[in-house]
Short mmCIF file of C-alpha atoms and ligand atoms in Angstrom, two decimals:
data_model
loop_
_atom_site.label_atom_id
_atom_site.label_comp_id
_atom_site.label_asym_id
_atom_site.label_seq_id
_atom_site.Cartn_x
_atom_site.Cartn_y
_atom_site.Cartn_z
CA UNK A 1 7.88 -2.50 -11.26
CA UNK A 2 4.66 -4.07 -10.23
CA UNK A 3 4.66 -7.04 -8.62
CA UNK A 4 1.20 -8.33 -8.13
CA UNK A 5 -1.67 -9.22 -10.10
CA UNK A 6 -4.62 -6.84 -10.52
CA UNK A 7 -7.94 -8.06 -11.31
CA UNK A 8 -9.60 -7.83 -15.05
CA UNK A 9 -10.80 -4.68 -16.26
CA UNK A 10 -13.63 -4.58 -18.97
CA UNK A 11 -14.20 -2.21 -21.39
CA UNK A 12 -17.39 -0.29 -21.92
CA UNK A 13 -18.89 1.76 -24.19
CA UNK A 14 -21.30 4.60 -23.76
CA UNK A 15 -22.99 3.75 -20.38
CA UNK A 16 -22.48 1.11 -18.12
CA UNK A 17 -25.93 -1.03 -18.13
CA UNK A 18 -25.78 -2.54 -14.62
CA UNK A 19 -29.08 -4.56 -14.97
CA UNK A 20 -26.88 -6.56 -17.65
CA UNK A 21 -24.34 -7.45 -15.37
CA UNK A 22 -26.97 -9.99 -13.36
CA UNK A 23 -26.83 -11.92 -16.13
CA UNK A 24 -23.61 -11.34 -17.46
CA UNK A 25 -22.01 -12.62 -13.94
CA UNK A 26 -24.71 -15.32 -13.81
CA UNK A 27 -26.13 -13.78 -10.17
CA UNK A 28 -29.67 -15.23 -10.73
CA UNK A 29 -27.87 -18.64 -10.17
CA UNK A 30 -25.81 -18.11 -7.02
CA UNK A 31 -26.56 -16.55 -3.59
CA UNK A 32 -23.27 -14.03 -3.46
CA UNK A 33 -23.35 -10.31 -4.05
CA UNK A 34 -21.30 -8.38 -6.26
CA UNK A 35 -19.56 -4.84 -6.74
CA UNK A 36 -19.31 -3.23 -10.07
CA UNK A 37 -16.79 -0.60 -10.03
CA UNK A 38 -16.63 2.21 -12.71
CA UNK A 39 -13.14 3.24 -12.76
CA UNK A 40 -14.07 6.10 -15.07
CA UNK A 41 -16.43 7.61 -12.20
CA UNK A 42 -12.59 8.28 -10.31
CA UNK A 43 -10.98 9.15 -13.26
CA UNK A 44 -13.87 12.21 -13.58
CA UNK A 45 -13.69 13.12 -9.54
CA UNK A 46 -10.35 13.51 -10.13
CA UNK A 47 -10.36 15.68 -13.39
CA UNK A 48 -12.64 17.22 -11.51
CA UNK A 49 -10.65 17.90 -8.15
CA UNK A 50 -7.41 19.04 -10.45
CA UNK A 51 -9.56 21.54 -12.37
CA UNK A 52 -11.57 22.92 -9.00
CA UNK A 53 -8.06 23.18 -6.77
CA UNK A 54 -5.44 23.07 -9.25
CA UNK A 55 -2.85 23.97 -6.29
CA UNK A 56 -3.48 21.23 -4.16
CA UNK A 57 -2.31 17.94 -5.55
CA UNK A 58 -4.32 14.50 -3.91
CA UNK A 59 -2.80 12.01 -2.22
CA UNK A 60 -5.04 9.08 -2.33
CA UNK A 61 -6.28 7.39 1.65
CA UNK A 62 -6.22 4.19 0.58
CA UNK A 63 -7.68 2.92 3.95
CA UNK A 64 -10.72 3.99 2.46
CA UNK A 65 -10.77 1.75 -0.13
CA UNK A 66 -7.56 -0.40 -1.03
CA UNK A 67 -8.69 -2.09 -4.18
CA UNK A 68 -5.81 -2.38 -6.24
CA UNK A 69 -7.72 -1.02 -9.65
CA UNK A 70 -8.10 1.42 -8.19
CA UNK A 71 -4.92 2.18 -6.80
CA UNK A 72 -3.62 1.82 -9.70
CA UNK A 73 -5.73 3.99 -11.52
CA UNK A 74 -4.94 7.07 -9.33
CA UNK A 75 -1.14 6.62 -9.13
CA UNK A 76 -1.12 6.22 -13.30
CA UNK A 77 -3.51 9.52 -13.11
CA UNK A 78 -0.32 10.98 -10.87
CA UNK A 79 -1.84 10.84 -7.24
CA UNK A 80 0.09 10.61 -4.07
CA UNK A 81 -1.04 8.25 -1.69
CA UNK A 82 -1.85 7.83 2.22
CA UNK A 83 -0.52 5.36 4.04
CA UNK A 84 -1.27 4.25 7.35
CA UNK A 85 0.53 1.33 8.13
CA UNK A 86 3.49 -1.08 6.88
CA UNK A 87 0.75 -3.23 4.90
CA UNK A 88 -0.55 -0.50 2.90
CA UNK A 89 2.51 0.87 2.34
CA UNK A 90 3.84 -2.55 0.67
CA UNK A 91 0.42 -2.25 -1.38
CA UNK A 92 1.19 1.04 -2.96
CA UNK A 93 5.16 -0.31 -3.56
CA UNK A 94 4.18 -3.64 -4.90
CA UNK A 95 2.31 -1.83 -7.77
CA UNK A 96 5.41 -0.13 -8.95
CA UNK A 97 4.92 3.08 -7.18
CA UNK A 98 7.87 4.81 -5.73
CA UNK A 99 8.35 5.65 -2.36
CA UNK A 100 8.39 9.25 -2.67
CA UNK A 101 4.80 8.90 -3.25
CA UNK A 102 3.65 8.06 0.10
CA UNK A 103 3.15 9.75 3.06
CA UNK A 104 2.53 7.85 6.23
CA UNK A 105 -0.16 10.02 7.45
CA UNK A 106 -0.49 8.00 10.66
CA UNK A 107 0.49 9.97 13.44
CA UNK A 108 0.40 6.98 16.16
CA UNK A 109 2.97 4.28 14.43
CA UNK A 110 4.21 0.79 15.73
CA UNK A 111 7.73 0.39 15.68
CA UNK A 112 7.82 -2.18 13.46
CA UNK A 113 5.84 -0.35 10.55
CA UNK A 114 8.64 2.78 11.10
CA UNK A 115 11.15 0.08 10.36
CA UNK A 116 9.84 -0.83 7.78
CA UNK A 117 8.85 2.62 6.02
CA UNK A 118 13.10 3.40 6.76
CA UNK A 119 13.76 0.07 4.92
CA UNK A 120 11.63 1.24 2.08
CA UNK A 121 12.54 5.25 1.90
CA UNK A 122 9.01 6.37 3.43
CA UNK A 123 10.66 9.62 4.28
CA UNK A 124 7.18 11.62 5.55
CA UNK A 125 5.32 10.75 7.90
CA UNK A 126 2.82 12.61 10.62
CA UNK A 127 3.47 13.78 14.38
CA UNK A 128 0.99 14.85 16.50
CA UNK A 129 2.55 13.90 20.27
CA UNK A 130 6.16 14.12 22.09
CA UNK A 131 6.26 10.37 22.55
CA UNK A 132 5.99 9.74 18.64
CA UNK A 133 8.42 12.89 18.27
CA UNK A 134 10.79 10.36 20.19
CA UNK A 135 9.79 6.95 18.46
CA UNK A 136 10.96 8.88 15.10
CA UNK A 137 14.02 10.33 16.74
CA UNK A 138 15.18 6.98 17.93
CA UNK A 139 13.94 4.95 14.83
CA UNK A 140 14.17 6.91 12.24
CA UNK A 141 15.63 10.31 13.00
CA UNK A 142 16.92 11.19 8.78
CA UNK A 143 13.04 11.20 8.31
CA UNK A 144 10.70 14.11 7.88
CA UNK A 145 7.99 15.07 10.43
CA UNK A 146 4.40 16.69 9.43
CA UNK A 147 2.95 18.12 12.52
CA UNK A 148 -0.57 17.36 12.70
CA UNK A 149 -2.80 19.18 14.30
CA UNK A 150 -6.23 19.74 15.27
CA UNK A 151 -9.25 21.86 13.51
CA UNK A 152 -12.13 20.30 13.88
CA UNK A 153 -16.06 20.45 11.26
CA UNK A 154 -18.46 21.80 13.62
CA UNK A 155 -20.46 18.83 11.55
CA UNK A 156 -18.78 15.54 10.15
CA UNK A 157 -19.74 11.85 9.05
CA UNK A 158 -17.44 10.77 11.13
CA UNK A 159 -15.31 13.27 13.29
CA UNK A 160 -11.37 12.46 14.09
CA UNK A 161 -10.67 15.01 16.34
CA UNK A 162 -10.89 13.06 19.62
CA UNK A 163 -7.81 11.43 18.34
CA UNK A 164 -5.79 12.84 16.39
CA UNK A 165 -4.48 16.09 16.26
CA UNK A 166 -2.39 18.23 18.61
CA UNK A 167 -3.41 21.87 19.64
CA UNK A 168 -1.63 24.17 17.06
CA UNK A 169 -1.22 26.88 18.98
CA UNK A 170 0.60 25.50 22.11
CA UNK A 171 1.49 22.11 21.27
CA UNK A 172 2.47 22.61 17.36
CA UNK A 173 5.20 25.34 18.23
CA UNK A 174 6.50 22.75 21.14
CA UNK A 175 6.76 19.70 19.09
CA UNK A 176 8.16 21.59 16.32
CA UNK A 177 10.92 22.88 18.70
CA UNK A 178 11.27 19.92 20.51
CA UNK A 179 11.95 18.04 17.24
CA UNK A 180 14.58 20.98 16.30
CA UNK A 181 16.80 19.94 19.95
CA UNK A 182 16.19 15.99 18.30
CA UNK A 183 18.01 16.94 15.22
CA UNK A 184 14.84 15.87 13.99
CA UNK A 185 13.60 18.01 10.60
CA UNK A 186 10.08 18.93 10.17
CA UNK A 187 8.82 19.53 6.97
CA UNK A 188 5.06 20.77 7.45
CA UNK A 189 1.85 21.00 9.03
CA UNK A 190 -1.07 19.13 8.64
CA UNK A 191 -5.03 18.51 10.27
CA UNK A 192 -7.76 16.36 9.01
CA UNK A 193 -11.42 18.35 9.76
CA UNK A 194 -13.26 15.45 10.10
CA UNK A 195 -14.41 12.74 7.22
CA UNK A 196 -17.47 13.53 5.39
CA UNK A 197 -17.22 17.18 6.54
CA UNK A 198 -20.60 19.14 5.72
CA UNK A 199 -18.86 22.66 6.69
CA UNK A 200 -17.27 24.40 4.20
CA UNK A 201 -15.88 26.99 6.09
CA UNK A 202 -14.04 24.67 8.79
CA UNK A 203 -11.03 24.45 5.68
CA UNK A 204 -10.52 28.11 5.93
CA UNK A 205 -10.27 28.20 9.97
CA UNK A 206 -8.12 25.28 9.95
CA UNK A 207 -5.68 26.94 7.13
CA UNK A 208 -5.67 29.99 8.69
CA UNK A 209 -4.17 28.60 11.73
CA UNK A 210 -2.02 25.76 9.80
CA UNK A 211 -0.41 28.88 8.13
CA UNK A 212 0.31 30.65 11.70
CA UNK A 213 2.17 27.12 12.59
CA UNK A 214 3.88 26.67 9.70
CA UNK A 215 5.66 30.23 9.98
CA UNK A 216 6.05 29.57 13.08
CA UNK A 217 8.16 26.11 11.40
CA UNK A 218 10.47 28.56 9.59
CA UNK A 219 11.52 30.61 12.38
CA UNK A 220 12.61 27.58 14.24
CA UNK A 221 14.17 27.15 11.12
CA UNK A 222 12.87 23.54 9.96
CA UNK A 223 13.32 23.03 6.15
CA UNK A 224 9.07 23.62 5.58
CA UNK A 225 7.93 22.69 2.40
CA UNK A 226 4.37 20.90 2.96
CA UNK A 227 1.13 21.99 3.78
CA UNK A 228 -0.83 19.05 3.79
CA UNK A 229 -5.20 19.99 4.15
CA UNK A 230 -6.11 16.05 4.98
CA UNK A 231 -9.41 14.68 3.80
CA UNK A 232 -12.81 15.02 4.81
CA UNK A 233 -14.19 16.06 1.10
CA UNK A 234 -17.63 14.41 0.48
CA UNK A 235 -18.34 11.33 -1.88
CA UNK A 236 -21.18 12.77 -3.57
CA UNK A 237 -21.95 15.97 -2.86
CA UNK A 238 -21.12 18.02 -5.75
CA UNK A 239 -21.93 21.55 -4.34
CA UNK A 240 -20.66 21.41 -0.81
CA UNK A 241 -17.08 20.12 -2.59
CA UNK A 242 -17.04 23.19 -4.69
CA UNK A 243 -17.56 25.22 -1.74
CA UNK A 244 -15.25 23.79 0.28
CA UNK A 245 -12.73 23.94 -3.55
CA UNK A 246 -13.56 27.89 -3.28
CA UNK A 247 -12.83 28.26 0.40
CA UNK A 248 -9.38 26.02 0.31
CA UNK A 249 -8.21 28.40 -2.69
CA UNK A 250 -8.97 31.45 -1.33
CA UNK A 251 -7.49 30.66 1.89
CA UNK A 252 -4.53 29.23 0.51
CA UNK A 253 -4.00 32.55 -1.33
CA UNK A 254 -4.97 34.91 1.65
CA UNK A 255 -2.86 32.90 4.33
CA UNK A 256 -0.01 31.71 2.47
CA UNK A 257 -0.25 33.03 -0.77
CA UNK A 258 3.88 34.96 0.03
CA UNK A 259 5.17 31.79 1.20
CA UNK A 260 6.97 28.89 -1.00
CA UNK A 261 4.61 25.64 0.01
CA UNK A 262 3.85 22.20 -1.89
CA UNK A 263 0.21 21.73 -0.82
CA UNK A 264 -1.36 18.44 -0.51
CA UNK A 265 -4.43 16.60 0.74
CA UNK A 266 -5.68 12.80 1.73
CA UNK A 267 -8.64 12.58 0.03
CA UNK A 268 -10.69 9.11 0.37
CA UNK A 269 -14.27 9.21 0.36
CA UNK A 270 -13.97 12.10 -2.47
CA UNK A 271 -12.29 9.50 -5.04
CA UNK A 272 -13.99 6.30 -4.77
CA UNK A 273 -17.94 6.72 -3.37
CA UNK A 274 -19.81 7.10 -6.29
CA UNK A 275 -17.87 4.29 -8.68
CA UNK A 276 -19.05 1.33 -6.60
CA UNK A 277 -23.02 -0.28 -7.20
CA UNK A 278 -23.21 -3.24 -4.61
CA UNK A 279 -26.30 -5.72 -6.59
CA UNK A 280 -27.88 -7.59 -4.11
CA UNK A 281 -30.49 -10.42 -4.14
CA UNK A 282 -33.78 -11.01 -2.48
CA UNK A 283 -33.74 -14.29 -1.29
CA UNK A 284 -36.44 -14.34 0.85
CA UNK A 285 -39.50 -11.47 1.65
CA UNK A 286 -42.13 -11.23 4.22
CA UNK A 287 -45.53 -9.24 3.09
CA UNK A 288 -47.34 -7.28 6.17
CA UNK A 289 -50.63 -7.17 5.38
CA UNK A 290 -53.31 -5.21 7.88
CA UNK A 291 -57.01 -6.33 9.10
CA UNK A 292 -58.40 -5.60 5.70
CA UNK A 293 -55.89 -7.56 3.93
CA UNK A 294 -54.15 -4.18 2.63
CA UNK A 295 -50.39 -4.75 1.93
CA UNK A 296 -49.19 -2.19 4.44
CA UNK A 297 -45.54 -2.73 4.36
CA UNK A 298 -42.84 -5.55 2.29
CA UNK A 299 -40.03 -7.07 4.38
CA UNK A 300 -36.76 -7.85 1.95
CA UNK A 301 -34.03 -10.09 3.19
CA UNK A 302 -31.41 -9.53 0.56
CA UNK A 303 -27.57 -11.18 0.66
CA UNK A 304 -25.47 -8.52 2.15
CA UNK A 305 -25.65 -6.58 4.68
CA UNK A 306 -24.12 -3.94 7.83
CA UNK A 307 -21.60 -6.37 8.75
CA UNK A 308 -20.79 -7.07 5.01
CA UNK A 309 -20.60 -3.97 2.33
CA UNK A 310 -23.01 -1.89 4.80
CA UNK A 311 -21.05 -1.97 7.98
CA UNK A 312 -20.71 1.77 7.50
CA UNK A 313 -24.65 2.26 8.28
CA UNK A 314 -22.68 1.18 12.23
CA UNK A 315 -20.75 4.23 12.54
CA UNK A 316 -22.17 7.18 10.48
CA UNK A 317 -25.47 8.85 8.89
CA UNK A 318 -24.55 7.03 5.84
CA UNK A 319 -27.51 7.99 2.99
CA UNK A 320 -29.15 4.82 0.94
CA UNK A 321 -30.38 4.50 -2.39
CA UNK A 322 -31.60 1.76 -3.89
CA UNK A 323 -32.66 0.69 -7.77
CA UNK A 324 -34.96 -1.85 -8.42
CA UNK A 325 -34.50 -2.46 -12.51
CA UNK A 326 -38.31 -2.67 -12.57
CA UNK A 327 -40.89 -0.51 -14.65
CA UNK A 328 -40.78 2.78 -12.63
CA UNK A 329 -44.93 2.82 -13.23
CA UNK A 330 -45.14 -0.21 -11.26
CA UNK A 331 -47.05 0.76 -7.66
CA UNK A 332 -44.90 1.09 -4.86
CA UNK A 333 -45.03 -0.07 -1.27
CA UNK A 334 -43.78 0.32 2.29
CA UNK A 335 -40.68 -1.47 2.22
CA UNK A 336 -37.61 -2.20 4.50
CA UNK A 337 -34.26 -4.01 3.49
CA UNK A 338 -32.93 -6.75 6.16
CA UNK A 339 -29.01 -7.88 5.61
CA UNK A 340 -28.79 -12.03 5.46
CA UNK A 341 -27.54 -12.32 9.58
CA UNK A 342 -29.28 -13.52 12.46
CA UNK A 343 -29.02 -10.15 14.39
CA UNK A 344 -31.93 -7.52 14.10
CA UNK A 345 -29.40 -4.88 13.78
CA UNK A 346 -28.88 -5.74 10.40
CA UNK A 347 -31.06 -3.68 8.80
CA UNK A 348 -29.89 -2.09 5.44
CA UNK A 349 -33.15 0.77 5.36
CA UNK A 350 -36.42 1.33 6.40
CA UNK A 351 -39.66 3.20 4.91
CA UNK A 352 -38.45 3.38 1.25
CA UNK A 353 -41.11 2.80 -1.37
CA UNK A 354 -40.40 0.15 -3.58
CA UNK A 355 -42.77 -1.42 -6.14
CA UNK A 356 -43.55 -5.42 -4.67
CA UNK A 357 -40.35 -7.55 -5.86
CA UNK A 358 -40.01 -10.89 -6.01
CA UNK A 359 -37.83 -13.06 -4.37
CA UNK A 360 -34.95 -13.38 -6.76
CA UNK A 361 -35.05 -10.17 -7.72
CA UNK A 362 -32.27 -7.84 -7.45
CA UNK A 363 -31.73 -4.41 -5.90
CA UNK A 364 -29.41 -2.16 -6.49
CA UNK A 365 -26.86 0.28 -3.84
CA UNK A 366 -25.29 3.31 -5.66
CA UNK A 367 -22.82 5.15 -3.90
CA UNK A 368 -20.98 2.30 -1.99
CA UNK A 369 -16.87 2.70 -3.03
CA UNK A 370 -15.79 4.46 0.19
CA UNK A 371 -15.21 2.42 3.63
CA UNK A 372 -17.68 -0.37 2.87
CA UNK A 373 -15.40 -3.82 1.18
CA UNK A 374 -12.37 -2.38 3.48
CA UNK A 375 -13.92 -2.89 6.86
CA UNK A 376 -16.81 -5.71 5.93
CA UNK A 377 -16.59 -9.08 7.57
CA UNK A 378 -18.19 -12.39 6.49
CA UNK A 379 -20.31 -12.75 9.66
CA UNK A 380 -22.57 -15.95 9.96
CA UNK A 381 -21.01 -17.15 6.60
CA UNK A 382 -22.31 -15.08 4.33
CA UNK A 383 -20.59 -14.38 1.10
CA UNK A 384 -19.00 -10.88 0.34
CA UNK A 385 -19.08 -9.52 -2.93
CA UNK A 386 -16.02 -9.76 -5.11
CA UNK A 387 -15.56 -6.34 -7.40
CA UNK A 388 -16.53 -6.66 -10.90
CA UNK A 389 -14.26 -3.36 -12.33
CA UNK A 390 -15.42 -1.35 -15.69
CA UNK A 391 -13.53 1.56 -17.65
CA UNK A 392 -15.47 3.59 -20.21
CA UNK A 393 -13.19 3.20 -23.55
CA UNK A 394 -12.44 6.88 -24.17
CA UNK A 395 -10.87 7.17 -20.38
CA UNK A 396 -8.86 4.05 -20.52
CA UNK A 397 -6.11 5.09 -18.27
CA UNK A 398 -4.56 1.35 -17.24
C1 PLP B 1 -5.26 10.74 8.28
C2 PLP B 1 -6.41 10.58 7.36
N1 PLP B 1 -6.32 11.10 6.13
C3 PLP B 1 -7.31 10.97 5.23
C4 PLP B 1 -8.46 10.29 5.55
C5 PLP B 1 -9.52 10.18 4.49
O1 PLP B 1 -10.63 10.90 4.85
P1 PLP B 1 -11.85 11.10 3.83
O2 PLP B 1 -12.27 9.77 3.36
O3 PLP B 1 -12.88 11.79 4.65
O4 PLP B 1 -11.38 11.97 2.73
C6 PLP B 1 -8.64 9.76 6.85
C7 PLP B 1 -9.88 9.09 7.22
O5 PLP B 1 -10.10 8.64 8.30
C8 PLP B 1 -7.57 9.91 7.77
O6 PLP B 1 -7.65 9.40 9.01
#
């Protein structure tokens, strides 16, 4: 039963006009941003993901984004999800999800949240060291282990390696048979490659030797059911996920295509990037203008910024695109995009062409649903945007 309230949805039909949402939210006459999320934009990734790799059923990361809409829209659709700690695990129950749902695909857990994921029936959760082989034992020794281990993207957003992820070939086998002396069961393997992985081929080396391990889990005789690929699948990058859906099913079939296996991942980025616009408004401009007068370059302060919505331009090669909503004849300029702080790192983008806007006017970010409202902060007192949340009417799921 769900026990909280989830925000509004609205109802479109045909497109989604964002420009009419500035007035329909009354934006020209307030300073705060907002997000409009098109729920239908998840509901087509994951058509999309179930028709590409059919085999592998997705279980949501919700770190990645943890609006409940949207939680709510992939657990109706029949999604898993990914739980890291207690708090996100109460999230995903207190919408009426059941337990079984969940896997706690943190491999480094606080007491406290294993307590609490026994007290609520999170059976699976993720290994990757002796000492958290031990915490489980002690805590919660009926559970299920998922030895994680590590294959690394030779290129990533935002590599995971360093952390997480034990070395399959030495370490995997130990775990796994120091879990069998612990009375401990283990029920499956699992790596991460690396989120916002740009090689394809990484999924293949990393199944290959997930498969070796999770033989290796039968003849130590653990009750193996789970093969679990992590995340790492790009927001909007249509071709390098189908290569990456081609190399997961062919591997799947070549390594463990003999062997009876429930196969999941922990996609995040994949589900949510492309159904959030963030609208943001110029509220102040500076024009650079050279000896001969020329307007050489536009300076935009608009009201959000890196350490709101954008704080993922901090800690990856995160790609911007803007829309302006004016006439795409108009001439365009030299432009940059400062967030609303007082530090100079706040810098949304530089050297885009834009035509000269007005203060007032409102610009546009496609492409911001995946680790942007989750780890924003209000910094110097700015306003964050609250999520405005659309369905198209023919893929009205909630
Ligand atoms: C364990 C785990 N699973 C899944 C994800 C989601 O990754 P992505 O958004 O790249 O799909 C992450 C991201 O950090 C993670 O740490």
């Amino acid at each position: 039963m769900c026990t909280v309230e989830i925000e509004p949805i609205h109802v479109y039909q045909g497109t989604l006009d964002l420009e009419s949402k500035i007035d329909e939210w009354d934006l020209r006459n307030q300073d705060a941003p907002i997000n409009v999320c098109d729920l239908s934009k998840i509901v087509s990734k994951y058509n999309d993901w179930r028709r590409l790799m059919p085999n592998v059923m997705p279980y949501y990361a919700i770190k990645c984004n943890d609006e409940l809409p949207i939680l709510k829209t992939l657990g109706d659709l029949g999604t898993g999800f990914d739980c890291a700690s207690r708090a996100e695990i109460e999230q995903v129950l207190s919408l009426g999800f059941d337990s079984e749902k969940i896997i706690f695909a943190n491999p480094m857990k606080s007491i406290s949240h294993i307590q609490y994921a026994k007290e609520n029936n999170v059976t699976d959760s993720t290994v990757d060291n002796a000492f958290e082989m031990y915490k489980i034992f002690k805590y919660y020794p009926e559970s299920n282990v998922v030895v994680r281990f590590r294959s690394d993207a030779n290129k990533a957003l935002s590599p995971l390696g360093n952390k997480f992820g034990c070395n399959a070939e030495e370490d995997g086998v130990l775990l796994m048979i120091l879990a069998k002396a612990l009375g401990v069961n283990v029920k499956g393997v699992s790596f991460h490659v690396g989120s916002g992985c740009c090689d394809f081929p990484s999924y293949g080396r990393a199944i290959c030797t997930g498969s070796a391990l999770y033989k290796a889990g039968n003849l130590i005789k653990h009750n193996m059911e789970l093969f679990d690929i992590g995340g790492g699948f790009p927001g909007n990058d249509d071709e390098m996920f189908c290569n990456i859906a081609e190399v997961v099913n062919k591997s799947l079939d070549k390594f463990l295509g003999d062997v009876k296996v429930k196969v999941i991942a922990e996609p995040g980025r994949y589900l949510v990037s492309t159904a959030y616009t963030t609208i943001c408004k110029i509220f102040s401009k500076q024009e650079l203008r050279g000896s001969d007068d020329q307007l050489e370059k536009v300076m935009y302060y608009v009201n959000d910024g890196v350490y709101g919505t954008f704080n993922i331009l901090i800690y990856e090669d995160f790609k911007i695109d803007t829309i302006h909503f004016k006439n795409t004849d108009s001439e365009t300029f030299n432009s940059l995009i400062w967030g609303p702080t007082g530090d100079a790192a706040d810098k949304i983008c530089d050297n885009i062409n834009l035509p000269n806007l007005k203060d007032g006017d409102f610009i546009a970010f496609p492409n911001m649903g995946a680790y942007s409202i989750v780890t924003s902060s209000a910094f110097n007192g700015f306003t964050l945007p609250k999520t405005k949340f659309y369905i198209r009417k023919d893929l009205q799921v909630i």
